[in-house]
PDB file of C-alpha atoms in Angstrom:
ATOM      1  CA  TYR A   1     109.274  94.388 101.343  1.00 87.00           C
ATOM      2  CA  GLN A   2     111.278  97.450 100.265  1.00 91.00           C
ATOM      3  CA  VAL A   3     108.808  99.907 101.789  1.00 93.00           C
ATOM      4  CA  ALA A   4     108.539  97.810 104.962  1.00 95.00           C
ATOM      5  CA  ILE A   5     112.323  97.699 105.351  1.00 96.00           C
ATOM      6  CA  GLU A   6     112.522 101.447 104.690  1.00 95.00           C
ATOM      7  CA  LEU A   7     109.889 101.972 107.385  1.00 95.00           C
ATOM      8  CA  ALA A   8     111.913  99.839 109.818  1.00 97.00           C
ATOM      9  CA  ARG A   9     115.034 101.826 108.929  1.00 96.00           C
ATOM     10  CA  HIS A  10     113.382 105.201 109.625  1.00 94.00           C
ATOM     11  CA  THR A  11     111.315 104.296 112.678  1.00 94.00           C
ATOM     12  CA  GLY A  12     113.233 101.524 114.423  1.00 95.00           C
ATOM     13  CA  ILE A  13     110.101  99.368 114.672  1.00 95.00           C
ATOM     14  CA  PRO A  14     110.752  95.645 114.897  1.00 96.00           C
ATOM     15  CA  LEU A  15     109.997  93.984 111.580  1.00 97.00           C
ATOM     16  CA  VAL A  16     109.755  90.292 110.809  1.00 98.00           C
ATOM     17  CA  VAL A  17     110.016  89.435 107.126  1.00 97.00           C
ATOM     18  CA  ALA A  18     108.675  85.928 106.539  1.00 95.00           C
ATOM     19  CA  GLY A  19     108.793  83.750 103.477  1.00 92.00           C
ATOM     20  CA  LEU A  20     110.649  80.984 101.742  1.00 92.00           C
ATOM     21  CA  HIS A  21     114.431  80.987 101.950  1.00 91.00           C
ATOM     22  CA  PRO A  22     116.005  82.250  98.720  1.00 91.00           C
ATOM     23  CA  ASP A  23     117.397  78.767  98.075  1.00 89.00           C
ATOM     24  CA  GLY A  24     113.947  77.178  98.366  1.00 83.00           C
ATOM     25  CA  VAL A  25     111.726  79.384  96.221  1.00 82.00           C
ATOM     26  CA  TRP A  26     110.007  78.213  93.061  1.00 82.00           C
ATOM     27  CA  ALA A  27     110.752  81.157  90.796  1.00 91.00           C
ATOM     28  CA  GLU A  28     113.931  83.092  90.129  1.00 93.00           C
ATOM     29  CA  ASP A  29     112.227  86.481  90.586  1.00 91.00           C
ATOM     30  CA  HIS A  30     111.109  85.412  94.089  1.00 89.00           C
ATOM     31  CA  ARG A  31     114.651  84.302  94.848  1.00 92.00           C
ATOM     32  CA  GLN A  32     116.033  87.645  93.704  1.00 94.00           C
ATOM     33  CA  ASN A  33     113.425  89.524  95.768  1.00 92.00           C
ATOM     34  CA  ALA A  34     114.358  87.585  98.908  1.00 93.00           C
ATOM     35  CA  LEU A  35     118.050  88.214  98.324  1.00 95.00           C
ATOM     36  CA  GLU A  36     117.396  91.906  97.741  1.00 95.00           C
ATOM     37  CA  ALA A  37     115.397  92.120 100.973  1.00 95.00           C
ATOM     38  CA  THR A  38     118.257  90.577 102.963  1.00 96.00           C
ATOM     39  CA  ARG A  39     120.686  92.996 101.321  1.00 97.00           C
ATOM     40  CA  LEU A  40     118.524  96.024 102.154  1.00 97.00           C
ATOM     41  CA  ALA A  41     118.153  94.952 105.780  1.00 97.00           C
ATOM     42  CA  ARG A  42     121.668  93.681 106.451  1.00 96.00           C
ATOM     43  CA  ASP A  43     122.591  96.605 108.740  1.00 97.00           C
ATOM     44  CA  LEU A  44     119.265  96.780 110.588  1.00 98.00           C
ATOM     45  CA  PRO A  45     119.165  94.999 113.958  1.00 98.00           C
ATOM     46  CA  ASN A  46     115.387  95.552 114.158  1.00 98.00           C
ATOM     47  CA  VAL A  47     114.715  93.455 111.027  1.00 98.00           C
ATOM     48  CA  ARG A  48     114.565  89.682 111.378  1.00 97.00           C
ATOM     49  CA  PHE A  49     113.994  87.126 108.635  1.00 97.00           C
ATOM     50  CA  GLU A  50     111.898  84.043 109.322  1.00 96.00           C
ATOM     51  CA  TRP A  51     112.479  81.476 106.607  1.00 96.00           C
ATOM     52  CA  LEU A  52     109.512  79.144 106.429  1.00 94.00           C
ATOM     53  CA  PRO A  53     109.978  75.593 105.169  1.00 93.00           C
ATOM     54  CA  ARG A  54     108.387  74.797 101.829  1.00 89.00           C
ATOM     55  CA  GLU A  55     107.648  71.245 102.928  1.00 92.00           C
ATOM     56  CA  PRO A  56     105.816  69.847 104.709  1.00 95.00           C
ATOM     57  CA  VAL A  57     103.066  72.264 103.825  1.00 93.00           C
ATOM     58  CA  GLU A  58     101.334  71.768 107.189  1.00 96.00           C
ATOM     59  CA  LEU A  59     104.446  72.928 109.043  1.00 96.00           C
ATOM     60  CA  HIS A  60     104.776  75.915 106.712  1.00 94.00           C
ATOM     61  CA  HIS A  61     101.207  77.002 107.504  1.00 95.00           C
ATOM     62  CA  ASP A  62     101.526  76.285 111.229  1.00 97.00           C
ATOM     63  CA  LEU A  63     104.638  78.462 111.504  1.00 97.00           C
ATOM     64  CA  LYS A  64     103.037  81.215 109.446  1.00 96.00           C
ATOM     65  CA  ARG A  65      99.962  81.121 111.693  1.00 97.00           C
ATOM     66  CA  VAL A  66     102.138  81.563 114.795  1.00 97.00           C
ATOM     67  CA  LEU A  67     103.863  84.558 113.194  1.00 98.00           C
ATOM     68  CA  TYR A  68     100.497  86.175 112.397  1.00 98.00           C
ATOM     69  CA  GLN A  69      99.135  85.494 115.879  1.00 97.00           C
ATOM     70  CA  ASN A  70     102.174  87.065 117.524  1.00 97.00           C
ATOM     71  CA  ALA A  71     102.365  90.074 115.210  1.00 97.00           C
ATOM     72  CA  ARG A  72     101.171  93.523 116.159  1.00 96.00           C
ATOM     73  CA  ALA A  73     100.013  93.871 112.542  1.00 98.00           C
ATOM     74  CA  LEU A  74     100.595  92.570 109.052  1.00 98.00           C
ATOM     75  CA  LEU A  75     102.394  95.287 107.126  1.00 97.00           C
ATOM     76  CA  TYR A  76     101.023  94.792 103.623  1.00 96.00           C
ATOM     77  CA  THR A  77     103.089  96.992 101.339  1.00 93.00           C
ATOM     78  CA  VAL A  78     102.051  95.748  97.907  1.00 90.00           C
ATOM     79  CA  GLN A  79     103.326  97.864  95.035  1.00 86.00           C
ATOM     80  CA  PHE A  80     100.926  96.651  92.354  1.00 85.00           C
ATOM     81  CA  GLN A  81      97.200  96.234  91.788  1.00 87.00           C
ATOM     82  CA  GLU A  82      96.966  92.834  93.475  1.00 85.00           C
ATOM     83  CA  PRO A  83      93.525  91.345  92.830  1.00 86.00           C
ATOM     84  CA  PHE A  84      92.909  89.671  96.217  1.00 88.00           C
ATOM     85  CA  GLY A  85      95.789  89.340  98.655  1.00 90.00           C
ATOM     86  CA  LEU A  86      95.311  86.115 100.590  1.00 94.00           C
ATOM     87  CA  ALA A  87      97.858  87.171 103.230  1.00 96.00           C
ATOM     88  CA  GLN A  88      95.428  89.868 104.372  1.00 97.00           C
ATOM     89  CA  ILE A  89      92.716  87.278 104.971  1.00 97.00           C
ATOM     90  CA  GLU A  90      95.130  84.922 106.729  1.00 97.00           C
ATOM     91  CA  ALA A  91      96.216  87.709 109.085  1.00 98.00           C
ATOM     92  CA  LEU A  92      92.645  88.761 109.859  1.00 98.00           C
ATOM     93  CA  ALA A  93      91.659  85.143 110.508  1.00 98.00           C
ATOM     94  CA  CYS A  94      94.423  85.048 113.131  1.00 98.00           C
ATOM     95  CA  GLY A  95      93.088  88.229 114.724  1.00 98.00           C
ATOM     96  CA  THR A  96      95.906  90.340 113.314  1.00 98.00           C
ATOM     97  CA  PRO A  97      95.040  93.768 111.910  1.00 98.00           C
ATOM     98  CA  VAL A  98      96.487  94.821 108.563  1.00 98.00           C
ATOM     99  CA  VAL A  99      98.271  98.055 107.729  1.00 98.00           C
ATOM    100  CA  GLY A 100      98.095  98.213 103.962  1.00 96.00           C
ATOM    101  CA  ILE A 101      98.927 100.514 101.103  1.00 95.00           C
ATOM    102  CA  ASN A 102      95.937 101.705  99.092  1.00 95.00           C
ATOM    103  CA  PHE A 103      96.611  99.459  96.094  1.00 92.00           C
ATOM    104  CA  GLY A 104      94.696  96.593  94.556  1.00 92.00           C
ATOM    105  CA  SER A 105      92.384  94.743  96.898  1.00 94.00           C
ATOM    106  CA  VAL A 106      93.555  96.405 100.113  1.00 96.00           C
ATOM    107  CA  PRO A 107      90.680  98.922 100.380  1.00 95.00           C
ATOM    108  CA  GLU A 108      88.170  96.160  99.542  1.00 94.00           C
ATOM    109  CA  VAL A 109      89.512  93.634 102.055  1.00 96.00           C
ATOM    110  CA  ILE A 110      90.541  95.944 104.899  1.00 97.00           C
ATOM    111  CA  GLU A 111      87.886  98.052 106.569  1.00 97.00           C
ATOM    112  CA  ASP A 112      89.869 101.173 107.414  1.00 97.00           C
ATOM    113  CA  GLY A 113      89.776 101.797 111.147  1.00 97.00           C
ATOM    114  CA  LYS A 114      87.967  98.507 111.824  1.00 98.00           C
ATOM    115  CA  THR A 115      90.160  95.625 110.629  1.00 98.00           C
ATOM    116  CA  GLY A 116      93.238  97.652 109.873  1.00 98.00           C
ATOM    117  CA  LEU A 117      94.435 100.881 108.340  1.00 98.00           C
ATOM    118  CA  VAL A 118      94.660 101.788 104.674  1.00 98.00           C
ATOM    119  CA  VAL A 119      97.255 104.426 103.830  1.00 97.00           C
ATOM    120  CA  ARG A 120      98.972 106.020 100.854  1.00 93.00           C
ATOM    121  CA  ASN A 121     102.333 104.700  99.713  1.00 90.00           C
ATOM    122  CA  SER A 122     104.398 106.781 102.104  1.00 91.00           C
ATOM    123  CA  VAL A 123     106.807 105.770 104.853  1.00 92.00           C
ATOM    124  CA  TRP A 124     105.422 108.641 106.959  1.00 93.00           C
ATOM    125  CA  GLU A 125     101.798 107.518 106.622  1.00 94.00           C
ATOM    126  CA  LEU A 126     102.807 103.937 107.343  1.00 95.00           C
ATOM    127  CA  SER A 127     104.721 104.997 110.454  1.00 95.00           C
ATOM    128  CA  GLY A 128     101.633 106.817 111.757  1.00 95.00           C
ATOM    129  CA  ALA A 129      99.461 103.806 111.001  1.00 97.00           C
ATOM    130  CA  VAL A 130     101.825 101.436 112.802  1.00 95.00           C
ATOM    131  CA  VAL A 131     101.353 103.544 115.935  1.00 93.00           C
ATOM    132  CA  LYS A 132      97.548 103.696 115.552  1.00 96.00           C
ATOM    133  CA  VAL A 133      97.072  99.999 114.739  1.00 96.00           C
ATOM    134  CA  SER A 134      97.044  99.108 118.432  1.00 95.00           C
ATOM    135  CA  ASP A 135      93.579 100.743 118.545  1.00 97.00           C
ATOM    136  CA  ILE A 136      92.190  98.001 116.273  1.00 98.00           C
ATOM    137  CA  ASP A 137      90.270  95.277 118.132  1.00 98.00           C
ATOM    138  CA  THR A 138      91.832  91.938 117.229  1.00 98.00           C
ATOM    139  CA  ARG A 139      88.577  90.102 117.994  1.00 98.00           C
ATOM    140  CA  VAL A 140      86.820  92.205 115.366  1.00 98.00           C
ATOM    141  CA  CYS A 141      89.515  91.269 112.844  1.00 98.00           C
ATOM    142  CA  ARG A 142      88.849  87.568 113.416  1.00 98.00           C
ATOM    143  CA  GLU A 143      85.064  87.990 113.428  1.00 98.00           C
ATOM    144  CA  GLU A 144      85.126  89.941 110.155  1.00 97.00           C
ATOM    145  CA  ALA A 145      87.412  87.390 108.515  1.00 98.00           C
ATOM    146  CA  ILE A 146      84.953  84.650 109.387  1.00 97.00           C
ATOM    147  CA  ARG A 147      81.895  86.708 108.426  1.00 97.00           C
ATOM    148  CA  ARG A 148      83.280  87.716 105.045  1.00 96.00           C
ATOM    149  CA  PHE A 149      85.776  85.017 104.030  1.00 96.00           C
ATOM    150  CA  ASP A 150      84.901  81.726 105.713  1.00 96.00           C
ATOM    151  CA  ARG A 151      84.971  78.894 103.169  1.00 95.00           C
ATOM    152  CA  THR A 152      81.199  78.376 103.442  1.00 97.00           C
ATOM    153  CA  VAL A 153      80.544  82.077 102.850  1.00 96.00           C
ATOM    154  CA  MET A 154      82.940  82.151  99.912  1.00 94.00           C
ATOM    155  CA  ALA A 155      81.437  79.007  98.365  1.00 96.00           C
ATOM    156  CA  LYS A 156      77.902  80.428  98.618  1.00 96.00           C
ATOM    157  CA  ASN A 157      79.050  83.702  97.072  1.00 93.00           C
ATOM    158  CA  TYR A 158      80.735  81.889  94.188  1.00 93.00           C
ATOM    159  CA  LEU A 159      77.607  79.805  93.596  1.00 95.00           C
ATOM    160  CA  ALA A 160      75.492  82.972  93.527  1.00 94.00           C
ATOM    161  CA  GLU A 161      77.852  84.528  90.965  1.00 90.00           C
ATOM    162  CA  TYR A 162      77.820  81.389  88.813  1.00 92.00           C
ATOM    163  CA  GLN A 163      74.017  81.298  88.972  1.00 93.00           C
ATOM    164  CA  GLN A 164      73.873  84.874  87.666  1.00 91.00           C
ATOM    165  CA  VAL A 165      76.123  83.896  84.778  1.00 90.00           C
ATOM    166  CA  LEU A 166      73.949  80.865  83.988  1.00 90.00           C
ATOM    167  CA  GLU A 167      70.903  83.150  83.976  1.00 91.00           C
ATOM    168  CA  GLY A 168      72.607  85.559  81.585  1.00 89.00           C
ATOM    169  CA  ARG A 169      73.151  88.234  84.229  1.00 87.00           C
ATOM    170  CA  GLY A 170      76.510  89.604  85.322  1.00 71.00           C
ATOM    171  CA  TRP A 171      79.934  89.190  83.765  1.00 65.00           C
ATOM    172  CA  GLY A 172      78.775  90.850  80.570  1.00 59.00           C
ATOM    173  CA  GLY A 173      75.760  88.547  80.124  1.00 54.00           C
TER     174      GLY A 173
END
């Protein structure tokens, strides 16, 4: 969130930061992160916080889906080697391209120039990507999410991996 808020500060782009309200999070570090984000953005009229309800879970997901569907892009500014990044898949499934920093799973999940843009950890590169993201075809984002991450596809891929393990191949076998 820090990089995204910095980007909003320097460019004036509208930014929606979504998540659980600081009073409703499960872990203290998440609470502190949410409070820090509100502090960093307190003087920015172009930054809006959307606090999603924790319960009921269906409402939480419905509201998140609407945010994705109405977003120009998901700005995915992870600062660590995240192993998967479900938010990327959720955005793509809603037809929303992803602008992500080249960390963790971003270059594996996002096809640069096709389902989003992968950039270095720089406000200037992100600002250029935010402008270019409108060139990404939202239908392709949705199609690729289904082709690569649909539950049936994922289940078959897991079964194939497990079969390799059972046969002594893969995972150090």
